[in-house]
mmCIF file of C-alpha atoms in Angstrom:
data_model
loop_
_atom_site.group_PDB
_atom_site.id
_atom_site.type_symbol
_atom_site.label_atom_id
_atom_site.label_comp_id
_atom_site.label_asym_id
_atom_site.label_seq_id
_atom_site.Cartn_x
_atom_site.Cartn_y
_atom_site.Cartn_z
ATOM 1 C CA MET A 28 130.288 114.908 116.393
ATOM 2 C CA GLU A 29 132.307 112.114 114.662
ATOM 3 C CA ASP A 30 130.614 109.910 112.194
ATOM 4 C CA ASN A 31 131.668 106.594 112.466
ATOM 5 C CA ARG A 32 129.327 104.955 109.992
ATOM 6 C CA TYR A 33 130.073 102.897 106.832
ATOM 7 C CA TYR A 34 129.083 104.785 103.677
ATOM 8 C CA VAL A 35 128.572 102.057 100.859
ATOM 9 C CA TYR A 36 127.863 103.802 97.232
ATOM 10 C CA ILE A 37 126.457 102.277 94.347
ATOM 11 C CA VAL A 38 127.303 103.975 91.043
ATOM 12 C CA SER A 39 125.767 102.870 87.807
ATOM 13 C CA ASP A 40 125.099 104.196 84.268
ATOM 14 C CA SER A 41 121.883 102.322 83.886
ATOM 15 C CA LEU A 42 119.131 101.128 86.580
ATOM 16 C CA GLY A 43 122.032 99.545 89.089
ATOM 17 C CA GLU A 44 119.972 96.554 90.193
ATOM 18 C CA THR A 45 122.940 94.305 89.241
ATOM 19 C CA ALA A 46 125.103 96.184 91.672
ATOM 20 C CA SER A 47 122.216 96.755 94.535
ATOM 21 C CA GLN A 48 122.055 93.038 94.273
ATOM 22 C CA VAL A 49 125.556 92.272 94.620
ATOM 23 C CA THR A 50 126.183 94.705 97.456
ATOM 24 C CA LYS A 51 123.180 93.781 99.553
ATOM 25 C CA ALA A 52 123.880 90.155 99.598
ATOM 26 C CA ALA A 53 127.326 90.686 100.376
ATOM 27 C CA MET A 54 126.450 93.501 103.130
ATOM 28 C CA ASN A 55 124.155 90.756 104.519
ATOM 29 C CA GLN A 56 127.370 88.897 105.968
ATOM 30 C CA PHE A 57 128.212 91.935 107.950
ATOM 31 C CA ALA A 58 125.078 92.340 109.986
ATOM 32 C CA ASN A 59 126.641 93.517 112.633
ATOM 33 C CA LYS A 60 127.992 97.037 110.837
ATOM 34 C CA ASP A 61 126.164 100.240 110.802
ATOM 35 C CA TYR A 62 126.250 101.501 107.585
ATOM 36 C CA ILE A 63 124.466 103.962 105.122
ATOM 37 C CA LEU A 64 123.647 102.959 101.616
ATOM 38 C CA LYS A 65 123.893 105.341 98.926
ATOM 39 C CA LYS A 66 122.769 104.836 95.195
ATOM 40 C CA TYR A 67 123.403 107.020 91.730
ATOM 41 C CA ASN A 68 121.587 105.960 89.020
ATOM 42 C CA TYR A 69 121.755 106.269 85.302
ATOM 43 C CA ILE A 70 125.129 108.217 86.281
ATOM 44 C CA ARG A 71 126.809 109.508 82.307
ATOM 45 C CA ASP A 72 129.453 112.162 82.674
ATOM 46 C CA VAL A 73 132.662 112.727 84.566
ATOM 47 C CA ASP A 74 131.221 115.744 86.156
ATOM 48 C CA ALA A 75 129.057 113.762 88.257
ATOM 49 C CA VAL A 76 131.405 110.919 88.714
ATOM 50 C CA ASN A 77 133.881 113.683 90.533
ATOM 51 C CA GLU A 78 131.019 114.619 92.321
ATOM 52 C CA ILE A 79 129.991 111.143 93.915
ATOM 53 C CA VAL A 80 133.373 110.628 94.559
ATOM 54 C CA ALA A 81 134.282 113.699 96.432
ATOM 55 C CA GLU A 82 131.395 113.219 98.835
ATOM 56 C CA ALA A 83 132.568 109.797 99.231
ATOM 57 C CA SER A 84 136.031 111.165 100.427
ATOM 58 C CA ASN A 85 134.109 112.876 103.601
ATOM 59 C CA HIS A 86 133.433 109.211 104.889
ATOM 60 C CA GLN A 87 134.633 105.940 105.487
ATOM 61 C CA SER A 88 133.370 104.810 102.256
ATOM 62 C CA ILE A 89 133.380 102.119 99.544
ATOM 63 C CA ILE A 90 132.239 102.703 95.769
ATOM 64 C CA MET A 91 130.561 100.067 94.190
ATOM 65 C CA TYR A 92 129.917 100.113 90.449
ATOM 66 C CA THR A 93 128.734 98.513 87.130
ATOM 67 C CA THR A 94 129.732 101.073 84.444
ATOM 68 C CA VAL A 95 130.445 99.711 80.643
ATOM 69 C CA ILE A 96 131.574 103.209 79.153
ATOM 70 C CA ASP A 97 134.975 103.763 79.469
ATOM 71 C CA GLU A 98 135.425 106.774 80.225
ATOM 72 C CA LEU A 99 133.040 106.697 83.087
ATOM 73 C CA THR A 100 135.093 103.421 84.423
ATOM 74 C CA PHE A 101 138.292 104.924 84.058
ATOM 75 C CA ALA A 102 136.887 108.329 85.579
ATOM 76 C CA ILE A 103 135.733 106.525 88.512
ATOM 77 C CA GLU A 104 139.095 104.563 89.682
ATOM 78 C CA HIS A 105 141.317 107.848 88.568
ATOM 79 C CA MET A 106 139.113 109.735 91.059
ATOM 80 C CA CYS A 107 138.942 107.135 93.812
ATOM 81 C CA ASN A 108 142.795 106.470 93.671
ATOM 82 C CA GLU A 109 143.176 110.618 94.021
ATOM 83 C CA HIS A 110 140.786 110.596 96.976
ATOM 84 C CA ASN A 111 142.005 107.440 98.509
ATOM 85 C CA VAL A 112 138.617 106.139 98.658
ATOM 86 C CA ILE A 113 137.998 102.284 98.027
ATOM 87 C CA CYS A 114 136.501 100.990 94.887
ATOM 88 C CA HIS A 115 135.507 97.978 93.671
ATOM 89 C CA ASP A 116 134.352 97.418 89.489
ATOM 90 C CA LEU A 117 131.515 94.563 89.623
ATOM 91 C CA MET A 118 131.267 94.785 85.775
ATOM 92 C CA SER A 119 134.588 95.283 83.692
ATOM 93 C CA PRO A 120 136.032 91.740 84.862
ATOM 94 C CA ILE A 121 133.410 89.618 83.930
ATOM 95 C CA LEU A 122 132.987 91.489 80.459
ATOM 96 C CA ILE A 123 136.582 90.925 79.854
ATOM 97 C CA GLN A 124 136.156 87.053 80.992
ATOM 98 C CA PHE A 125 133.512 87.075 78.202
ATOM 99 C CA GLU A 126 135.045 88.940 75.595
ATOM 100 C CA LYS A 127 138.002 86.329 75.883
ATOM 101 C CA PHE A 128 135.061 83.562 75.740
ATOM 102 C CA PHE A 129 133.547 84.472 72.637
ATOM 103 C CA GLY A 130 136.452 86.473 70.941
ATOM 104 C CA GLU A 131 134.849 89.775 70.434
ATOM 105 C CA PRO A 132 134.580 92.858 72.245
ATOM 106 C CA ALA A 133 131.569 93.513 74.514
ATOM 107 C CA ALA A 134 128.963 96.120 73.004
ATOM 108 C CA ARG A 135 129.223 98.228 76.242
ATOM 109 C CA LYS A 136 126.023 99.507 76.090
ATOM 110 C CA PRO A 137 124.325 100.622 78.947
ATOM 111 C CA GLY A 138 120.956 99.381 80.483
ATOM 112 C CA SER A 139 121.661 96.249 77.980
ATOM 113 C CA MET A 140 119.430 94.282 80.971
ATOM 114 C CA TYR A 141 116.521 96.361 80.858
ATOM 115 C CA LYS A 142 115.617 96.863 77.082
ATOM 116 C CA MET A 143 112.024 98.114 76.324
ATOM 117 C CA ASP A 144 110.342 94.974 75.675
ATOM 118 C CA ASP A 145 106.818 93.275 76.659
ATOM 119 C CA ASP A 146 108.896 91.715 80.090
ATOM 120 C CA TYR A 147 110.059 95.491 80.912
ATOM 121 C CA PHE A 148 106.522 96.646 80.629
ATOM 122 C CA GLU A 149 104.971 94.191 82.596
ATOM 123 C CA ARG A 150 107.744 94.739 85.183
ATOM 124 C CA VAL A 151 106.902 97.980 85.421
ATOM 125 C CA ALA A 152 102.921 97.488 85.535
ATOM 126 C CA ALA A 153 103.482 94.892 88.320
ATOM 127 C CA ILE A 154 105.659 97.502 90.608
ATOM 128 C CA GLU A 155 102.714 100.040 90.045
ATOM 129 C CA PHE A 156 100.516 98.083 90.977
ATOM 130 C CA ALA A 157 102.373 96.934 94.207
ATOM 131 C CA VAL A 158 102.212 100.409 94.964
ATOM 132 C CA LYS A 159 98.431 101.335 93.930
ATOM 133 C CA TYR A 160 97.386 98.709 96.334
ATOM 134 C CA ASP A 161 99.664 98.708 99.385
ATOM 135 C CA ASP A 162 98.537 98.505 102.444
ATOM 136 C CA GLY A 163 94.893 98.000 101.819
ATOM 137 C CA LYS A 164 94.623 101.200 100.066
ATOM 138 C CA ASP A 165 92.281 100.353 97.566
ATOM 139 C CA LEU A 166 90.359 96.729 98.157
ATOM 140 C CA ARG A 167 88.741 96.839 94.661
ATOM 141 C CA GLY A 168 92.464 95.894 93.198
ATOM 142 C CA LEU A 169 92.259 92.248 95.273
ATOM 143 C CA LYS A 170 90.336 91.018 92.215
ATOM 144 C CA TYR A 171 92.659 91.805 89.501
ATOM 145 C CA ALA A 172 96.345 90.855 92.102
ATOM 146 C CA ASP A 173 97.983 87.441 91.205
ATOM 147 C CA VAL A 174 98.761 87.392 94.923
ATOM 148 C CA VAL A 175 97.255 89.121 97.891
ATOM 149 C CA LEU A 176 99.203 89.224 101.259
ATOM 150 C CA LEU A 177 97.624 89.210 104.631
ATOM 151 C CA GLY A 178 99.328 90.110 107.507
ATOM 152 C CA ILE A 179 99.769 92.380 111.117
ATOM 153 C CA SER A 180 101.839 95.200 111.167
ATOM 154 C CA ARG A 181 106.045 94.053 110.627
ATOM 155 C CA THR A 182 104.884 90.743 108.668
ATOM 156 C CA SER A 183 107.285 91.994 105.470
ATOM 157 C CA LYS A 184 103.809 92.918 103.396
ATOM 158 C CA THR A 185 105.484 95.573 101.665
ATOM 159 C CA PRO A 186 108.688 94.571 100.976
ATOM 160 C CA LEU A 187 107.308 91.315 99.770
ATOM 161 C CA SER A 188 105.022 92.721 97.434
ATOM 162 C CA MET A 189 107.768 94.907 95.837
ATOM 163 C CA TYR A 190 110.510 92.229 95.432
ATOM 164 C CA LEU A 191 107.681 89.923 93.802
ATOM 165 C CA SER A 192 106.529 92.992 91.491
ATOM 166 C CA HIS A 193 110.283 93.083 90.186
ATOM 167 C CA LYS A 194 109.301 89.258 89.192
ATOM 168 C CA ASN A 195 106.528 90.908 87.578
ATOM 169 C CA VAL A 196 103.934 89.313 90.080
ATOM 170 C CA LYS A 197 100.823 91.853 90.779
ATOM 171 C CA VAL A 198 101.102 91.762 94.504
ATOM 172 C CA ALA A 199 98.408 93.400 96.709
ATOM 173 C CA ASN A 200 98.515 93.456 100.477
ATOM 174 C CA VAL A 201 96.040 94.243 103.407
ATOM 175 C CA PRO A 202 96.772 94.756 106.964
ATOM 176 C CA LEU A 203 94.912 92.419 109.642
ATOM 177 C CA VAL A 204 93.697 94.592 112.690
ATOM 178 C CA PRO A 205 91.766 92.748 115.590
ATOM 179 C CA GLU A 206 89.299 96.329 115.702
ATOM 180 C CA ILE A 207 88.666 95.912 111.878
ATOM 181 C CA PRO A 208 86.632 93.017 110.391
ATOM 182 C CA VAL A 209 88.178 91.331 107.552
ATOM 183 C CA ALA A 210 86.723 93.279 104.350
ATOM 184 C CA LYS A 211 84.278 91.281 102.600
ATOM 185 C CA GLU A 212 86.798 92.081 98.832
ATOM 186 C CA ILE A 213 89.237 89.406 100.843
ATOM 187 C CA HIS A 214 86.380 86.608 101.005
ATOM 188 C CA GLU A 215 85.827 86.912 97.511
ATOM 189 C CA VAL A 216 89.596 86.254 96.615
ATOM 190 C CA PRO A 217 89.857 82.470 95.130
ATOM 191 C CA ARG A 218 91.795 80.911 98.133
ATOM 192 C CA HIS A 219 94.794 79.883 95.521
ATOM 193 C CA LYS A 220 95.814 83.842 95.654
ATOM 194 C CA LEU A 221 96.112 84.283 99.380
ATOM 195 C CA ILE A 222 98.978 84.204 101.326
ATOM 196 C CA GLY A 223 98.979 84.408 105.240
ATOM 197 C CA LEU A 224 101.950 85.844 106.943
ATOM 198 C CA THR A 225 103.018 85.734 110.661
ATOM 199 C CA ASN A 226 106.071 85.948 112.693
ATOM 200 C CA SER A 227 107.800 85.418 116.319
ATOM 201 C CA PRO A 228 105.959 87.781 119.302
ATOM 202 C CA GLU A 229 109.632 87.878 119.870
ATOM 203 C CA LYS A 230 111.228 89.147 116.566
ATOM 204 C CA LEU A 231 107.856 91.455 116.055
ATOM 205 C CA ASN A 232 108.511 92.999 119.464
ATOM 206 C CA GLU A 233 111.878 93.584 118.226
ATOM 207 C CA VAL A 234 110.851 95.236 114.812
ATOM 208 C CA ARG A 235 108.319 97.432 116.145
ATOM 209 C CA ILE A 236 110.514 98.986 118.798
ATOM 210 C CA GLU A 237 112.948 99.782 116.276
ATOM 211 C CA ARG A 238 110.449 101.267 113.989
ATOM 212 C CA LEU A 239 109.408 103.501 116.920
ATOM 213 C CA LYS A 240 112.421 104.571 117.456
ATOM 214 C CA ALA A 241 113.099 105.315 113.616
ATOM 215 C CA LEU A 242 110.122 107.639 114.145
ATOM 216 C CA GLY A 243 111.383 108.912 117.593
ATOM 217 C CA LEU A 244 108.656 107.875 119.287
ATOM 218 C CA SER A 245 108.692 106.168 122.627
ATOM 219 C CA SER A 246 108.394 102.194 122.871
ATOM 220 C CA ASN A 247 105.995 102.380 125.762
ATOM 221 C CA VAL A 248 102.824 102.186 123.695
ATOM 222 C CA GLU A 249 100.488 99.841 122.823
ATOM 223 C CA TYR A 250 102.039 98.670 119.224
ATOM 224 C CA ALA A 251 105.161 97.422 121.004
ATOM 225 C CA ASN A 252 102.957 95.720 123.888
ATOM 226 C CA PHE A 253 104.027 92.275 124.382
ATOM 227 C CA ASP A 254 100.638 91.309 125.129
ATOM 228 C CA ARG A 255 98.961 93.302 121.973
ATOM 229 C CA ILE A 256 101.174 91.755 120.089
ATOM 230 C CA LEU A 257 99.808 88.017 120.699
ATOM 231 C CA GLU A 258 96.505 89.470 120.525
ATOM 232 C CA GLU A 259 96.956 90.176 117.256
ATOM 233 C CA LEU A 260 98.585 87.276 116.272
ATOM 234 C CA ASP A 261 96.176 85.250 117.425
ATOM 235 C CA TYR A 262 93.156 87.311 115.700
ATOM 236 C CA ALA A 263 95.306 86.602 112.591
ATOM 237 C CA ASP A 264 95.751 82.696 112.920
ATOM 238 C CA ARG A 265 91.710 82.877 113.611
ATOM 239 C CA VAL A 266 91.492 84.779 110.106
ATOM 240 C CA TYR A 267 93.821 82.583 108.157
ATOM 241 C CA ARG A 268 91.710 79.242 110.044
ATOM 242 C CA GLN A 269 88.634 80.676 108.711
ATOM 243 C CA LEU A 270 89.972 81.582 105.041
ATOM 244 C CA GLY A 271 91.610 78.319 104.826
ATOM 245 C CA CYS A 272 94.923 80.243 103.230
ATOM 246 C CA PRO A 273 98.333 79.116 103.681
ATOM 247 C CA VAL A 274 100.367 80.608 106.404
ATOM 248 C CA ILE A 275 104.325 81.426 106.297
ATOM 249 C CA ASN A 276 106.328 82.138 109.223
ATOM 250 C CA VAL A 277 108.878 85.227 108.120
ATOM 251 C CA ALA A 278 110.606 85.150 111.703
ATOM 252 C CA ASN A 279 113.969 83.783 110.341
ATOM 253 C CA LYS A 280 113.551 83.878 106.486
ATOM 254 C CA ALA A 281 115.157 86.477 104.164
ATOM 255 C CA ILE A 282 112.724 88.476 101.832
ATOM 256 C CA GLU A 283 113.941 86.504 99.261
ATOM 257 C CA GLU A 284 113.192 83.204 100.574
ATOM 258 C CA THR A 285 109.817 84.037 101.776
ATOM 259 C CA ALA A 286 108.985 84.932 97.963
ATOM 260 C CA SER A 287 110.200 81.802 96.679
ATOM 261 C CA ILE A 288 107.629 80.200 98.963
ATOM 262 C CA ILE A 289 105.260 82.153 97.919
ATOM 263 C CA LEU A 290 105.853 81.667 94.053
ATOM 264 C CA GLU A 291 106.064 78.042 94.673
ATOM 265 C CA ILE A 292 102.876 77.894 96.742
ATOM 266 C CA THR A 293 100.987 79.981 94.200
ATOM 267 C CA GLY A 294 101.983 77.750 91.352
ATOM 268 C CA LEU A 295 103.619 81.547 89.936
ATOM 269 C CA ASN A 296 107.147 80.099 89.429
ATOM 270 C CA ILE A 297 105.737 77.980 86.846
ATOM 271 C CA LYS A 298 104.986 81.095 84.857
ATOM 272 C CA LEU A 299 108.187 82.890 85.563
ATOM 273 C CA LYS A 300 110.286 80.012 84.029
#
């Protein structure tokens, strides 16, 4: 069977976050394209580059890379030319301009953006916190959170938690289900830390059906039923009013936009500046 999908490869000699963010920002402008994103971090030898490019040559591929090691940059360019694979260097043009600006060569040291300083360890701790207290796994962690997100299924609780954790914010999130009473631990969280998330019923119906399809399940189940979704939204609204917490509708917002609103509401954007 012919594979008509596009493959976008991200290659980095470090964590690869710079390449990921730039690439995803660009891909958001092509929302109608079906593509597979493949990320390769901490690539430090030519053999690994050869394997990645050889794999990419089997598909409709583009390789976006941020490598500061000259040997790797040359290897990627050479191999992509050999295999007729499109590639784009995200780092070298910027470094060259700064070398001209400062009048001296760049250090060309991988991972310079992520030095092992206090900020790095705070970020790691925040990410571990988000994973540990995701989806209401352990409500004991709510009192230690900077932000507690509430919402019914598919209101972007987990993506927001992970995004904010990379900003050094400790986030816990708790699902709301009509059949399950609101836990007492939520009532003990200071109101300025609580954020309610909601979505339009149409969008929820759409994303839940897609979620079921991805899991290989039928869309004709209560989870994606429109009346059920309206019931859940109504329940969540009642909870938010009872708690007196601000509510954000994520229906037409990117994760970055919603996260920015959360930081502003909680005052954490001041802390991060």
